[in-house]
Tab-separated table of C-alpha atoms and ligand atoms in Angstrom:
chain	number	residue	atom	x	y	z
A	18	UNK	CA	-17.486	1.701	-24.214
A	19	UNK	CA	-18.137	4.754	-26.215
A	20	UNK	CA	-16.255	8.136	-23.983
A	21	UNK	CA	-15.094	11.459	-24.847
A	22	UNK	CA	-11.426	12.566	-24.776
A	23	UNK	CA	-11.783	15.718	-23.422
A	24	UNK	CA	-12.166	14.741	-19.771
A	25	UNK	CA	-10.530	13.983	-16.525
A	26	UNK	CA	-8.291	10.899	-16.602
A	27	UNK	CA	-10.609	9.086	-14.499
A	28	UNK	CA	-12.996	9.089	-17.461
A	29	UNK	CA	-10.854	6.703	-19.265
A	30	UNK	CA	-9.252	5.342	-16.629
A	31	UNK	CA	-12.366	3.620	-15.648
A	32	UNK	CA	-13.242	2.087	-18.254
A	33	UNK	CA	-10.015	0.100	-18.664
A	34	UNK	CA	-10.276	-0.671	-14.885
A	35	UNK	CA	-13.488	-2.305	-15.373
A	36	UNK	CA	-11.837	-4.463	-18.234
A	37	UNK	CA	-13.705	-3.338	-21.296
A	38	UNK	CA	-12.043	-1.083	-24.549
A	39	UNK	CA	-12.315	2.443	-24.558
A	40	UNK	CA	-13.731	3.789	-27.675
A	41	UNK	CA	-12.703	7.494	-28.069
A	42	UNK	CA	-15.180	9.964	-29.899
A	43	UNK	CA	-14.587	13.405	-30.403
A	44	UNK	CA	-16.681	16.408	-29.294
A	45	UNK	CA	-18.675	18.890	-30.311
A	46	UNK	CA	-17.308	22.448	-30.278
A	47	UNK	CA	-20.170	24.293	-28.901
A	48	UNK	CA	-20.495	22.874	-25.849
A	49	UNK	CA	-16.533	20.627	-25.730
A	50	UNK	CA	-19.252	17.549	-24.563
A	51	UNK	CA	-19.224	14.217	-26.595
A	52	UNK	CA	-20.863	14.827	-29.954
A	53	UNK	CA	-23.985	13.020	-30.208
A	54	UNK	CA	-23.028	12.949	-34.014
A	55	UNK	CA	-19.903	11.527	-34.348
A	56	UNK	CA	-20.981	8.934	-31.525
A	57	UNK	CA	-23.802	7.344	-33.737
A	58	UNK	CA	-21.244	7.104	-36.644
A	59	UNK	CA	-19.009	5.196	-34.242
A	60	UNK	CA	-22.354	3.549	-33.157
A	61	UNK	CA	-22.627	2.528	-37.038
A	62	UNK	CA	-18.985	1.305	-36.704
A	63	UNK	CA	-19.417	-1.016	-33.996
A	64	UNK	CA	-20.271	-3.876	-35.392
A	65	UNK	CA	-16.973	-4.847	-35.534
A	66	UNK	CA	-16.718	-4.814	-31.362
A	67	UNK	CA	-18.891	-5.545	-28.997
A	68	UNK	CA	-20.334	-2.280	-27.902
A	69	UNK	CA	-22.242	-2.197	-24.487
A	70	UNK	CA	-21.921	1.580	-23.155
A	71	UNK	CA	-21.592	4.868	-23.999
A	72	UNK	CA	-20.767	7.231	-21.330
A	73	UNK	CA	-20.884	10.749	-21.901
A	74	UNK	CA	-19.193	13.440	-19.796
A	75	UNK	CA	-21.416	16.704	-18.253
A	76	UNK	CA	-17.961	18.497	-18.865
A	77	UNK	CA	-17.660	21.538	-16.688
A	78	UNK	CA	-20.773	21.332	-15.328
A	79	UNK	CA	-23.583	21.446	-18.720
A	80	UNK	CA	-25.433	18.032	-19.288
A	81	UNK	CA	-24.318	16.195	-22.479
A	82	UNK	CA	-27.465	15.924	-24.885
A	83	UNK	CA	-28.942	13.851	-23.218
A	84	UNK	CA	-32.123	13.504	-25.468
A	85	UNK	CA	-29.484	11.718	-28.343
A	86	UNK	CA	-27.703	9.811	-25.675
A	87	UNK	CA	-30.836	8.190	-24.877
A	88	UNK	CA	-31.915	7.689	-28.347
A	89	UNK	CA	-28.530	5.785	-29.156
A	90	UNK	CA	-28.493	3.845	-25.979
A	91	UNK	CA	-31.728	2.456	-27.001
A	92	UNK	CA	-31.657	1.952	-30.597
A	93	UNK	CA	-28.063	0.432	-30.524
A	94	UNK	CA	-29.235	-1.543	-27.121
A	95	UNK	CA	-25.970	-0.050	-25.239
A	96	UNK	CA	-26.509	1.091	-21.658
A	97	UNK	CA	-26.103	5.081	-20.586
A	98	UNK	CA	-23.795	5.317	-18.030
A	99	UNK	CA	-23.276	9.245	-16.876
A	100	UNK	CA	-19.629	10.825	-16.062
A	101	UNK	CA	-21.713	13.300	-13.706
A	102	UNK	CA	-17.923	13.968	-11.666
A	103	UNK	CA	-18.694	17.870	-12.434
A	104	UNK	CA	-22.489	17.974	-12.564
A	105	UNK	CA	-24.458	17.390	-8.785
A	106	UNK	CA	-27.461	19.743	-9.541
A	107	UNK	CA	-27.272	20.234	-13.273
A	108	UNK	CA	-30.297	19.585	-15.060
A	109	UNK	CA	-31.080	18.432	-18.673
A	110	UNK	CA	-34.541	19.478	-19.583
A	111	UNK	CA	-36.113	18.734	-16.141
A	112	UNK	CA	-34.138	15.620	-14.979
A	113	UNK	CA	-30.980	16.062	-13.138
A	114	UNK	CA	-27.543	14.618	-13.830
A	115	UNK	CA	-27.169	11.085	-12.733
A	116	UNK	CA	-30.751	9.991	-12.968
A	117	UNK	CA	-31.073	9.811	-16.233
A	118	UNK	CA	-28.314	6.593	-17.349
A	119	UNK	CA	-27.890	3.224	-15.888
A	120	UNK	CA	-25.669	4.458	-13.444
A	121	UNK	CA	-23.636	7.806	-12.721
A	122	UNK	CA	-20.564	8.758	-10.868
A	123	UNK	CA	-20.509	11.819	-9.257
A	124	UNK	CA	-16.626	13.055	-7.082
A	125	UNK	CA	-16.574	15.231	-4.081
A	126	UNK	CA	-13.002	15.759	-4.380
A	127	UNK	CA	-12.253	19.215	-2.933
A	128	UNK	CA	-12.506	21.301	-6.472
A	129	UNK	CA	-15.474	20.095	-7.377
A	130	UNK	CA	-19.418	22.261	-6.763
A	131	UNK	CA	-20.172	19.764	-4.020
A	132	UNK	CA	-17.012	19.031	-2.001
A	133	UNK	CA	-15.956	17.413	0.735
A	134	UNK	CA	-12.599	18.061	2.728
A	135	UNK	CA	-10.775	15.054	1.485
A	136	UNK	CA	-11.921	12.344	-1.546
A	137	UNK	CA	-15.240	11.329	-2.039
A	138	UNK	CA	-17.687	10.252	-4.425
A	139	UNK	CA	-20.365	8.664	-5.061
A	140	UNK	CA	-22.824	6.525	-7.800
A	141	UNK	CA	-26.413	6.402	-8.369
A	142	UNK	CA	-28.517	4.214	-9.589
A	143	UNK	CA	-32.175	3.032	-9.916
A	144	UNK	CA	-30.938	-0.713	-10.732
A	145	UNK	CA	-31.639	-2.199	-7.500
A	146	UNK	CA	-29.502	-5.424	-7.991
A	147	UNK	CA	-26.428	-2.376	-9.413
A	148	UNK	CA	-26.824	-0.913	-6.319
A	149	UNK	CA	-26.145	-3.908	-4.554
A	150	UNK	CA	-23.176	-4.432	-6.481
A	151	UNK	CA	-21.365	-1.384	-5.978
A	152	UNK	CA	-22.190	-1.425	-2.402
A	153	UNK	CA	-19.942	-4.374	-2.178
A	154	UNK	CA	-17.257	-3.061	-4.577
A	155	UNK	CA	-16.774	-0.629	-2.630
A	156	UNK	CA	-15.928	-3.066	0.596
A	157	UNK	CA	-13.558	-5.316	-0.878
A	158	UNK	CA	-16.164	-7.339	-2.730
A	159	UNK	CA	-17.957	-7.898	0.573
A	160	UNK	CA	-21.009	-8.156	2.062
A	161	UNK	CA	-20.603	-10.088	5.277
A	162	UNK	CA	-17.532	-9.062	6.920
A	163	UNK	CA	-14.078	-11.221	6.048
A	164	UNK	CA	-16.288	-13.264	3.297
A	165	UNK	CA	-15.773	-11.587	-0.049
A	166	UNK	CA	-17.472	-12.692	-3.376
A	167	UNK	CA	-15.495	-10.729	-5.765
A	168	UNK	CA	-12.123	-8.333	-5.504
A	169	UNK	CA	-13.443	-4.353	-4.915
A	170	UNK	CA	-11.654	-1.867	-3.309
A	171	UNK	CA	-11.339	-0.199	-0.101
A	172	UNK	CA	-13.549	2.900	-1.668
A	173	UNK	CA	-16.206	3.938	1.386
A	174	UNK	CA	-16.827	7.656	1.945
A	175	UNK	CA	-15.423	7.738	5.174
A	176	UNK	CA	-17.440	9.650	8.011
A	177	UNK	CA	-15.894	12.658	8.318
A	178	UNK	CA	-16.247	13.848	4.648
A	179	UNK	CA	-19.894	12.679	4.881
A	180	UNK	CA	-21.107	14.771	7.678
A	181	UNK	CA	-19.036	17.698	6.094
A	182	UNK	CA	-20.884	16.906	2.543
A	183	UNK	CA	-24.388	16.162	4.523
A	184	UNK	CA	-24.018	20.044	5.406
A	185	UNK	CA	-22.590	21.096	2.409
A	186	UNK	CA	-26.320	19.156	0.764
A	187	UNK	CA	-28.147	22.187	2.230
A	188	UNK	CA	-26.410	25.148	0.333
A	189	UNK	CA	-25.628	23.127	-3.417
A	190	UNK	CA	-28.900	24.680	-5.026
A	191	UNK	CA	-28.281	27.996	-3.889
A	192	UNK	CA	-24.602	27.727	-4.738
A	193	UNK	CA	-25.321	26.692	-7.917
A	194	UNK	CA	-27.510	29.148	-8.630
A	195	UNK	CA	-24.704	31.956	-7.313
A	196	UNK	CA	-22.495	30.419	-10.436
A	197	UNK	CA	-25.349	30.619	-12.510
A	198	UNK	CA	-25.499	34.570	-12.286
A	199	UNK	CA	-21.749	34.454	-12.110
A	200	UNK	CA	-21.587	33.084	-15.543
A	201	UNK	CA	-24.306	35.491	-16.852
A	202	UNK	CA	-22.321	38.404	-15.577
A	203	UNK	CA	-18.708	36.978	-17.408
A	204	UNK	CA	-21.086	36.928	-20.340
A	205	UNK	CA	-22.054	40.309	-20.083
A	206	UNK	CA	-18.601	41.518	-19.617
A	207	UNK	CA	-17.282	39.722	-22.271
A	208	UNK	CA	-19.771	40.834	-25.035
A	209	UNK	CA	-19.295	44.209	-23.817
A	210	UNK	CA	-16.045	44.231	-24.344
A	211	UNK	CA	-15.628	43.474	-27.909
A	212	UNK	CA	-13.389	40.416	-27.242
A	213	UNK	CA	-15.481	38.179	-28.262
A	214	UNK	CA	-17.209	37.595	-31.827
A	215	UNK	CA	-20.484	36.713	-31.312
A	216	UNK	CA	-21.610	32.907	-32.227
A	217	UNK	CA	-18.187	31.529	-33.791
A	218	UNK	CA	-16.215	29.118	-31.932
A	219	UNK	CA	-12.806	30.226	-33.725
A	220	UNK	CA	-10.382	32.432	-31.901
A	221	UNK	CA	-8.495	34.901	-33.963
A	222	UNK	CA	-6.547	38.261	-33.090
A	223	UNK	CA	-9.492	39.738	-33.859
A	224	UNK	CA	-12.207	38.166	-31.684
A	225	UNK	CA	-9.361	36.536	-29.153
A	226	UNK	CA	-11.993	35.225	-26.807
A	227	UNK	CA	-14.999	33.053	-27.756
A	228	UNK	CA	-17.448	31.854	-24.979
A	229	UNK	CA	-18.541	28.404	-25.163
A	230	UNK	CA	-22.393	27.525	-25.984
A	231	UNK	CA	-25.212	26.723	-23.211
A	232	UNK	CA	-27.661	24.305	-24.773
A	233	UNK	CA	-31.434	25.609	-24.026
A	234	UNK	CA	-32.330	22.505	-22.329
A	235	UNK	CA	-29.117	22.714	-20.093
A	236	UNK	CA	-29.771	23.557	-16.526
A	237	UNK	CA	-25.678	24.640	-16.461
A	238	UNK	CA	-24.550	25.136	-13.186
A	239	UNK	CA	-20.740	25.911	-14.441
A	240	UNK	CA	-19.049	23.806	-12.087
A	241	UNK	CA	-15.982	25.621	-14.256
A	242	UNK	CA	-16.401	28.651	-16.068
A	243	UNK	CA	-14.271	28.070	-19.616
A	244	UNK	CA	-13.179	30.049	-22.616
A	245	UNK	CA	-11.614	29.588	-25.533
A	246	UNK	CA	-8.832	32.164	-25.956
A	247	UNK	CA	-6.480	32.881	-28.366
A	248	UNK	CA	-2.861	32.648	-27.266
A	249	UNK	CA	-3.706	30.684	-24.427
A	250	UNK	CA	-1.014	29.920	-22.548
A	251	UNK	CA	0.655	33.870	-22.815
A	252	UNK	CA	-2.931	34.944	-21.621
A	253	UNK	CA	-2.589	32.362	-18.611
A	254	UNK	CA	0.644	33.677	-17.727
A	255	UNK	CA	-0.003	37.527	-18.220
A	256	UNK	CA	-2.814	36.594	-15.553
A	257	UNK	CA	-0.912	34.655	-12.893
A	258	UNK	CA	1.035	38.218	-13.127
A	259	UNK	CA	-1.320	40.029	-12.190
A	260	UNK	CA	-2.254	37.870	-9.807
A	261	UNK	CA	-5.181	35.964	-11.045
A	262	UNK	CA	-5.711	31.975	-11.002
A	263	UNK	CA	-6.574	30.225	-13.886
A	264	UNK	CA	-6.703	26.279	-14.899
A	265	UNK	CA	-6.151	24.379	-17.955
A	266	UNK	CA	-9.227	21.500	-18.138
A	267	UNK	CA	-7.345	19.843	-20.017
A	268	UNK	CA	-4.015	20.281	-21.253
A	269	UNK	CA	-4.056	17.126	-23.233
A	270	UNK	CA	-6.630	14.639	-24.531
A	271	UNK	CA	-6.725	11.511	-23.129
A	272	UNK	CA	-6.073	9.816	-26.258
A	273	UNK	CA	-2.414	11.308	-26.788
A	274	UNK	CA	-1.473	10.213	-23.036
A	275	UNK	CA	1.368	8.215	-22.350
A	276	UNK	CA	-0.704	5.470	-20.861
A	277	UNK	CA	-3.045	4.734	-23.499
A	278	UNK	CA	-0.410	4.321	-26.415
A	279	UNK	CA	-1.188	1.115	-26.471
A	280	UNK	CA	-4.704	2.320	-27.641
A	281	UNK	CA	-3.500	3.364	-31.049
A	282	UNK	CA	-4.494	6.749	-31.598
A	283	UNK	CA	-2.803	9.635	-33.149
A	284	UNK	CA	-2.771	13.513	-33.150
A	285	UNK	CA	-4.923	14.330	-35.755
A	286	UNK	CA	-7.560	11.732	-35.253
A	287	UNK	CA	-9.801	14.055	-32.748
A	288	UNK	CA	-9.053	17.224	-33.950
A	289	UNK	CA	-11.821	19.049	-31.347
A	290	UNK	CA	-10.575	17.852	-28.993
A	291	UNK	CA	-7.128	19.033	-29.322
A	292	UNK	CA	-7.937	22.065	-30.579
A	293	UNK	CA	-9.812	22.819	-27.254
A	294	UNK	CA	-7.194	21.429	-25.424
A	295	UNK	CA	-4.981	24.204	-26.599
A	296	UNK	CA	-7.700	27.063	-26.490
A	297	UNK	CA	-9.743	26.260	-23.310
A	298	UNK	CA	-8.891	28.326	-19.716
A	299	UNK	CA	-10.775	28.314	-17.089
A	300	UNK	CA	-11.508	31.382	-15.167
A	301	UNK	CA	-11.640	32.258	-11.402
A	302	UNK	CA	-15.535	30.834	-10.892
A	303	UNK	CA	-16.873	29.937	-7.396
A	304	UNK	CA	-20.270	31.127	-5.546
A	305	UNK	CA	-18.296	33.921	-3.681
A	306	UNK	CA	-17.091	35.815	-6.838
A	307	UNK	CA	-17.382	39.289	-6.315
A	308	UNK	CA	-18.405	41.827	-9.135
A	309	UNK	CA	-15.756	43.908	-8.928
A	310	UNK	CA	-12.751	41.033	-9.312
A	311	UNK	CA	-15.225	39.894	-12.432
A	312	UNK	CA	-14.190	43.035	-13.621
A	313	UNK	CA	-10.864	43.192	-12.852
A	314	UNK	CA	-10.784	39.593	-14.476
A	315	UNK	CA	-12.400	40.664	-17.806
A	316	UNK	CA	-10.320	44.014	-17.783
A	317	UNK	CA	-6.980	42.041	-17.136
A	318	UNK	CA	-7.326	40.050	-20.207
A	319	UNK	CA	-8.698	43.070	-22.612
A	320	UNK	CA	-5.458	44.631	-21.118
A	321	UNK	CA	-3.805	41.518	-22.726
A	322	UNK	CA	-5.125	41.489	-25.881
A	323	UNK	CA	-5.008	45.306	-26.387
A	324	UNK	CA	-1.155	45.514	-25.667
B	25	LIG	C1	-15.181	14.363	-15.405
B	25	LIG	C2	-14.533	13.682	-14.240
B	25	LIG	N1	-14.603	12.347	-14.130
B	25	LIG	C3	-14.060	11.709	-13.088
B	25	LIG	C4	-13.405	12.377	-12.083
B	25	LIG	C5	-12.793	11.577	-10.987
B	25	LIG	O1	-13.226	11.899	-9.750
B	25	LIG	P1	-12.367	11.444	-8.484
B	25	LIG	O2	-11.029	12.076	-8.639
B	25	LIG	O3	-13.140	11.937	-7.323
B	25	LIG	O4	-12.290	9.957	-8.549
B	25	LIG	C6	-13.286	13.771	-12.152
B	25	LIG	C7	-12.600	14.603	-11.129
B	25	LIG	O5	-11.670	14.421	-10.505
B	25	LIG	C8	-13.856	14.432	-13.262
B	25	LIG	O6	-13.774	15.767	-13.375
């Protein structure tokens, strides 16, 4: 199965939890989603495996292109499963994440756009017979109580977390659309305040801070609001100073993680991806934001850079 590196664990994770090979490709550094480029030349390479998925990730909250995807699923006959963990209500073109692959996974976990007050999740699918599947997965392989075909996993969303999510349901789109104008606004900010040099993904002293793309067709509801900056990590802690939380999505790429040695990769082999991994930090982003503390973020960091 075809993934991206530059994801949650879980990404990877369940792929080798489902028994099948995770093939890592790396991203494009526009948008930090799985390039649609470099997947087709693994595509081209996969006659040496048996391919039968590519999964891309709608990383921080922008649908992957999901025009190529599609393309490639079809022409290489590989199913399109979508990593939609940090997409509910983002839209590519006019379809919205998780109806557009085989199946999707969306999580509720408490950090995420649409969250509950514990774990939670969920998958979609239009495959009737899937559906029935990972209905019983999720009860220990079982449809009729204390007769199990296969071995799932205790994985129901338990009752409380749905009736907190079911009222949650009501709000997402308008949420959403708060982050929206959020995002707009850091934009604003950020070109206004010389930090950033306009169009180039590369960081320097001179342009420390360089705002990632939005595709046209990407209905982006910035689950996570990311830049790349330069001197990361002295930037993160010159804001924690001054009081102002910040997260690292992600520190390292899941192919250089302990657990998936046994993969075979190197450093080097997906250099976007590690390059992000030591540029990207995520900024205070949730519906609430206030203008003034999007200032005081913004202002904070061109105190940084100007000292
Ligand atoms: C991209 C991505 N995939 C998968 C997951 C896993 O979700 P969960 O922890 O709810 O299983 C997450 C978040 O935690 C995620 O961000």
């Amino acid at each position: 199965m075809i993934t991206t590196p530059f994801s949650f664990f879980a990404t990877v994770s369940s792929v080798v939890r489902c028994g099948a090979t995770p093939i890592l490709v790396d991203i494009d550094p526009a948008t930090l989603n799985l390039d649609p480029e470099a997947t087709e030349r693994a595509l081209q390479r996969a006659r040496s495996y048996k391919l039968r998925a590519v999964m891309p990730v709608h990383l921080y909250g922008q649908c992957a292109n999901m025009d190529r995807f599609a393309r490639l699923a079809e022409q290489y006959d590989a199913s399109l499963v979508e990593d939609a963990a940090q997409a509910f209500g983002a839209k590519w073109r006019d379809k919205k994440a998780g109806a557009m692959g085989k199946a999707a996974a969306f999580s509720f976990y408490p950090t995420k756009n649409l969250s509950a007050y514990g774990d939670g999740g969920c998958v979609t699918t239009n495959d009737e017979e899937l559906a029935a599947h990972v209905r019983r997965l999720r009860n220990h392989g079982s449809r009729q109580r204390y007769y199990h075909e296969e071995i799932g996993w205790n994985s129901r969303l338990d009752a409380m977390q749905a009736a907190v999510l079911r009222v949650k349901l009501r709000h997402i789109d308008d949420w959403n659309q708060a982050r929206r104008l959020l995002a707009r606004r850091y934009q604003g900010l950020f070109i206004s305040s010389g930090l950033v040099h306009s169009g180039t993904q590369l960081v320097s002293a001179q342009a420390p801070i360089a705002l990632l793309a939005t595709m046209p067709e990407a209905y982006h509801i910035y689950h996570q609001y990311v830049v790349r900056a330069f001197r990361r990590d002295e930037l993160r802690a010159f804001l924690t100073q001054q009081g102002i939380g910040t997260e690292i999505y992600y520190p390292v790429p899941l192919h250089l993680q302990e657990c998936f040695t046994y993969l075979a990769y190197r450093a080097g082999d997906l250099p976007e991806s590690e390059r992000a991994s030591t540029e990207v930090l995520a900024l205070p982003m949730f519906p609430e934001l206030r203008e003034d503390e999007q200032q005081r973020v913004v202002a904070a960091i061109t105190e940084f850079y100007s000292r």
